[in-house]
XYZ file of C-alpha atoms in Angstrom:
328
model
C 45.731 19.539 25.278
C 44.409 19.277 28.836
C 46.229 20.630 31.879
C 46.940 17.134 33.196
C 48.169 15.899 29.816
C 50.493 18.873 29.403
C 51.852 18.513 32.947
C 52.656 14.835 32.492
C 54.157 15.220 29.032
C 56.330 18.165 30.043
C 57.673 16.485 33.179
C 58.597 13.212 31.481
C 60.147 15.032 28.532
C 62.275 17.106 30.887
C 63.453 14.039 32.804
C 64.404 12.280 29.572
C 66.442 15.316 28.596
C 68.672 14.563 31.601
C 68.631 10.773 31.954
C 67.150 7.549 30.656
C 64.146 5.981 32.328
C 64.612 2.271 32.960
C 62.707 1.826 36.215
C 59.604 3.405 37.708
C 58.497 3.160 41.329
C 55.103 4.256 42.635
C 55.519 5.088 46.329
C 53.007 6.254 48.924
C 50.934 5.254 51.954
C 47.303 4.192 52.186
C 45.125 5.864 49.591
C 48.106 7.703 48.184
C 49.609 4.339 47.257
C 46.421 2.664 46.039
C 45.744 5.755 43.940
C 48.753 4.744 41.850
C 47.227 1.398 40.887
C 45.913 2.560 37.470
C 49.381 3.661 36.358
C 51.068 0.570 37.785
C 48.558 -1.759 36.140
C 48.895 -0.004 32.782
C 52.689 -0.304 32.772
C 52.559 -3.912 33.976
C 50.355 -4.727 30.991
C 51.936 -2.599 28.277
C 55.645 -2.083 29.025
C 58.131 -4.472 27.423
C 61.331 -3.236 29.047
C 60.452 -0.822 31.849
C 60.671 -2.290 35.343
C 57.767 -1.202 37.546
C 57.600 -1.120 41.346
C 54.706 -0.365 43.705
C 55.710 -0.081 47.347
C 54.568 1.514 50.592
C 56.758 4.436 51.613
C 58.265 3.112 54.831
C 59.270 -0.164 53.208
C 60.910 1.821 50.421
C 62.904 3.651 53.102
C 63.882 0.594 55.159
C 64.287 -1.939 52.337
C 65.395 0.363 49.532
C 65.558 -1.477 46.193
C 69.141 -2.022 45.085
C 68.215 -1.102 41.498
C 67.184 2.419 42.542
C 69.512 4.918 40.902
C 70.259 7.336 38.105
C 67.896 5.917 35.501
C 64.968 5.605 37.890
C 61.839 7.693 38.354
C 60.084 7.627 41.719
C 56.509 8.935 41.749
C 55.225 9.777 45.231
C 51.986 11.163 46.645
C 50.749 12.701 49.877
C 47.441 14.539 50.166
C 48.719 17.172 52.585
C 52.317 16.798 51.441
C 53.534 15.998 54.944
C 53.282 12.211 55.319
C 56.552 11.558 57.148
C 57.261 8.185 55.548
C 56.660 9.526 52.043
C 58.821 12.594 52.607
C 61.581 10.263 53.814
C 61.116 8.069 50.738
C 61.500 11.095 48.470
C 64.688 12.025 50.293
C 66.083 8.507 49.853
C 65.175 8.451 46.159
C 66.963 11.734 45.567
C 70.038 10.578 47.463
C 70.213 7.551 45.172
C 70.089 9.760 42.079
C 66.516 9.053 40.983
C 64.214 11.696 39.549
C 61.315 12.375 41.912
C 57.788 13.477 41.070
C 55.625 14.552 44.012
C 51.835 14.627 43.777
C 50.140 16.793 46.407
C 46.842 18.502 47.054
C 48.427 21.012 49.424
C 51.314 22.966 47.823
C 54.355 24.342 49.616
C 54.660 21.276 51.839
C 57.612 19.017 52.791
C 57.102 16.547 49.941
C 57.418 19.443 47.517
C 60.822 20.309 48.991
C 62.134 16.834 48.193
C 60.561 16.453 44.744
C 62.198 17.484 41.484
C 58.768 17.964 39.932
C 55.499 18.818 41.639
C 51.944 18.148 40.490
C 49.039 19.703 42.371
C 46.051 17.445 41.830
C 42.361 18.152 42.392
C 40.390 16.739 45.290
C 37.099 17.508 47.012
C 34.914 15.811 49.602
C 32.156 15.959 46.999
C 34.074 14.616 43.990
C 31.527 15.577 41.354
C 32.766 19.159 41.781
C 36.249 18.385 40.422
C 37.667 17.241 37.104
C 38.242 13.473 37.448
C 41.050 13.620 34.872
C 43.046 15.828 37.258
C 42.636 13.700 40.358
C 45.548 11.801 41.892
C 44.703 8.391 40.461
C 44.206 9.860 36.992
C 47.627 11.480 37.157
C 49.165 8.056 37.796
C 47.796 6.931 34.443
C 48.798 10.162 32.678
C 52.374 9.810 33.922
C 52.515 6.114 33.080
C 51.242 6.845 29.579
C 53.862 9.503 28.946
C 56.671 7.394 30.391
C 55.792 4.494 28.103
C 55.130 6.632 25.026
C 58.349 8.610 25.372
C 60.565 5.594 26.075
C 59.295 2.470 24.335
C 56.467 4.018 22.345
C 52.786 3.143 22.642
C 50.678 2.394 19.564
C 47.374 3.216 21.280
C 48.501 6.587 22.617
C 45.872 8.579 20.722
C 43.098 6.235 21.834
C 44.033 6.619 25.485
C 44.255 10.399 25.221
C 40.862 10.368 23.507
C 39.462 8.249 26.334
C 40.633 10.831 28.845
C 38.764 13.442 26.825
C 35.505 11.559 27.308
C 36.125 10.366 30.837
C 34.650 13.318 32.740
C 31.284 12.837 31.044
C 31.385 9.108 31.806
C 32.154 9.739 35.482
C 29.522 12.392 36.025
C 26.926 10.297 34.223
C 27.784 7.277 36.366
C 27.639 9.299 39.580
C 24.152 10.489 38.679
C 23.116 6.988 37.666
C 23.985 5.376 41.012
C 22.396 7.961 43.322
C 19.280 5.896 44.019
C 21.196 2.645 44.340
C 23.604 4.284 46.778
C 20.700 5.244 49.033
C 19.302 1.710 48.898
C 22.746 0.276 49.607
C 23.271 2.570 52.583
C 19.950 1.595 54.136
C 20.574 -2.131 53.665
C 24.264 -2.214 54.619
C 24.559 0.369 57.407
C 24.512 -2.250 60.178
C 27.033 -4.670 58.677
C 29.943 -5.466 61.015
C 32.265 -6.741 58.289
C 32.418 -6.096 54.533
C 34.730 -7.835 52.071
C 35.916 -5.868 49.041
C 36.651 -7.696 45.802
C 38.037 -6.810 42.397
C 40.637 -7.771 39.837
C 42.927 -6.317 37.196
C 42.459 -2.564 36.796
C 39.995 -2.343 39.696
C 41.822 -4.257 42.409
C 43.497 -1.067 43.617
C 40.103 0.590 44.029
C 38.852 -2.424 45.997
C 41.852 -2.336 48.309
C 41.486 1.419 48.767
C 37.827 1.086 49.693
C 38.692 -1.565 52.249
C 41.544 0.193 54.049
C 40.672 3.873 53.598
C 36.886 3.956 53.759
C 35.569 0.894 55.563
C 38.408 0.473 58.070
C 39.670 4.035 58.477
C 36.623 6.212 57.922
C 33.745 3.909 58.914
C 35.374 1.544 61.447
C 33.860 -1.468 59.693
C 35.967 -4.630 59.693
C 37.085 -5.348 56.156
C 39.553 -7.141 53.913
C 40.307 -6.831 50.208
C 40.249 -10.040 48.185
C 41.454 -10.362 44.606
C 38.760 -12.094 42.553
C 41.358 -14.541 41.257
C 42.560 -15.359 44.783
C 39.052 -15.825 46.159
C 39.063 -19.527 45.254
C 42.383 -20.166 46.945
C 41.282 -19.722 50.530
C 38.903 -16.780 51.063
C 35.815 -18.421 49.517
C 35.596 -20.677 52.584
C 34.004 -17.842 54.566
C 31.106 -17.584 52.082
C 27.704 -18.484 53.499
C 24.221 -16.981 53.305
C 24.452 -13.282 54.127
C 28.247 -12.883 53.970
C 28.700 -9.300 52.680
C 30.777 -8.720 49.541
C 31.173 -5.584 47.435
C 32.614 -6.590 44.068
C 33.981 -4.024 41.627
C 33.448 -5.703 38.280
C 35.901 -4.481 35.671
C 35.798 -4.447 31.907
C 38.367 -6.139 29.709
C 40.706 -9.053 30.175
C 40.175 -9.885 33.856
C 36.380 -9.713 33.799
C 36.122 -13.543 33.665
C 37.791 -13.657 37.101
C 35.047 -11.427 38.486
C 32.316 -13.419 36.719
C 33.520 -16.645 38.317
C 33.517 -15.125 41.801
C 30.058 -13.646 41.266
C 28.640 -17.029 40.257
C 29.986 -18.673 43.403
C 28.818 -15.933 45.768
C 25.337 -16.008 44.261
C 25.232 -19.824 44.345
C 25.955 -19.839 48.066
C 23.729 -16.845 48.806
C 26.317 -14.306 49.867
C 25.116 -10.732 50.200
C 26.505 -9.116 47.056
C 26.721 -5.465 46.026
C 27.926 -5.434 42.440
C 29.332 -2.271 40.849
C 29.794 -3.106 37.178
C 31.930 -0.767 35.077
C 30.279 -2.067 31.901
C 26.920 -0.743 33.111
C 28.311 2.637 34.158
C 29.587 3.960 30.842
C 33.031 2.429 30.448
C 31.876 1.100 27.079
C 31.695 4.705 25.846
C 35.504 4.805 25.858
C 37.669 3.326 23.071
C 37.508 -0.456 23.392
C 41.256 -1.077 23.280
C 42.011 1.134 26.293
C 38.758 1.354 28.232
C 39.781 -1.226 30.813
C 42.551 1.064 32.078
C 39.882 3.495 33.302
C 37.869 0.958 35.314
C 39.654 1.627 38.590
C 39.342 5.377 38.124
C 35.628 5.027 37.424
C 35.073 2.737 40.391
C 36.848 5.197 42.690
C 34.613 8.041 41.544
C 31.406 6.015 41.782
C 32.292 4.634 45.208
C 32.457 8.206 46.471
C 28.677 8.388 46.015
C 28.113 5.155 47.941
C 30.522 6.208 50.675
C 28.770 9.500 51.340
C 25.412 7.739 51.480
C 26.731 5.069 53.853
C 28.375 7.595 56.158
C 25.145 9.579 56.347
C 23.004 6.509 57.038
C 25.367 5.405 59.815
C 25.694 8.909 61.276
C 29.457 8.403 61.031
C 31.033 11.223 58.969
C 33.946 10.312 56.719
C 36.070 12.780 58.684
C 35.707 10.844 61.960
C 38.962 9.491 63.393
C 39.913 7.725 66.608
C 43.712 7.770 66.303
C 44.792 9.381 63.029
C 46.291 12.840 63.609
C 45.198 12.609 67.282
C 47.753 10.401 69.038
C 51.397 9.521 68.568
C 51.994 6.630 66.210
């Protein structure tokens, strides 16, 4: 049993020894919230009774859900463990009687003080040096799996655990595979003033994360995230020759939504960068559960493109104008 699997199973088992689990909230800010998308999407699709929430930390504090209470689990994340809004959200959750699980990269930080359980996840600027099954987004899926399996039961539990066992090889193979394409992309896209991110189903969280955390925050490129299914209900009107779209094509049930958007963008000559999970090894995972890994795979593959783009633009991913520099 892997470290991540054991951590998740032990924590959920311990919580269930003290209370029931009827509601789960994923709470965080920015990339720490979008990193929870895989777990949220999995529970949305597979849970019959569990209520699932996904909410930014400060809204959780100011508009606290009335249902929050004894039989709730609140899963929070903060890279450095000191995001003020997330620490406050953990405090509120505890005050309401919920069990709190804090995911951090930096231990011994304020979020840890307000979390009943702490998970230290892996992270690195060069992601190929870490185990992708122990990264923040992967832990969201591990925890969601254990919550479902230990409450309602999950018939495909073994398949999903098996998929995790193969996932590192899939990720590292995909990261090697896209190296050349990432360099081409960086050269051709480095001067774009706006880039629209698209995705659906398991990969929409990765698309939103790329838009707000990389393009807007780290590269200062105007961006918006558009769900492939929502594209035809307003956003497609901006499509014309050369309009830049990056579409994260997922595997599984929502792929037809992506296919439809791709056909339209190509028909009207938009500038399209397609990152297709089916061509990056997702098919090597068990068919019944592979789609739940699409967002995780897209996150890991995008890291390669992001480093190439930052280098081509001479704009390091660590560059900030306001964050951590001014009062806000």
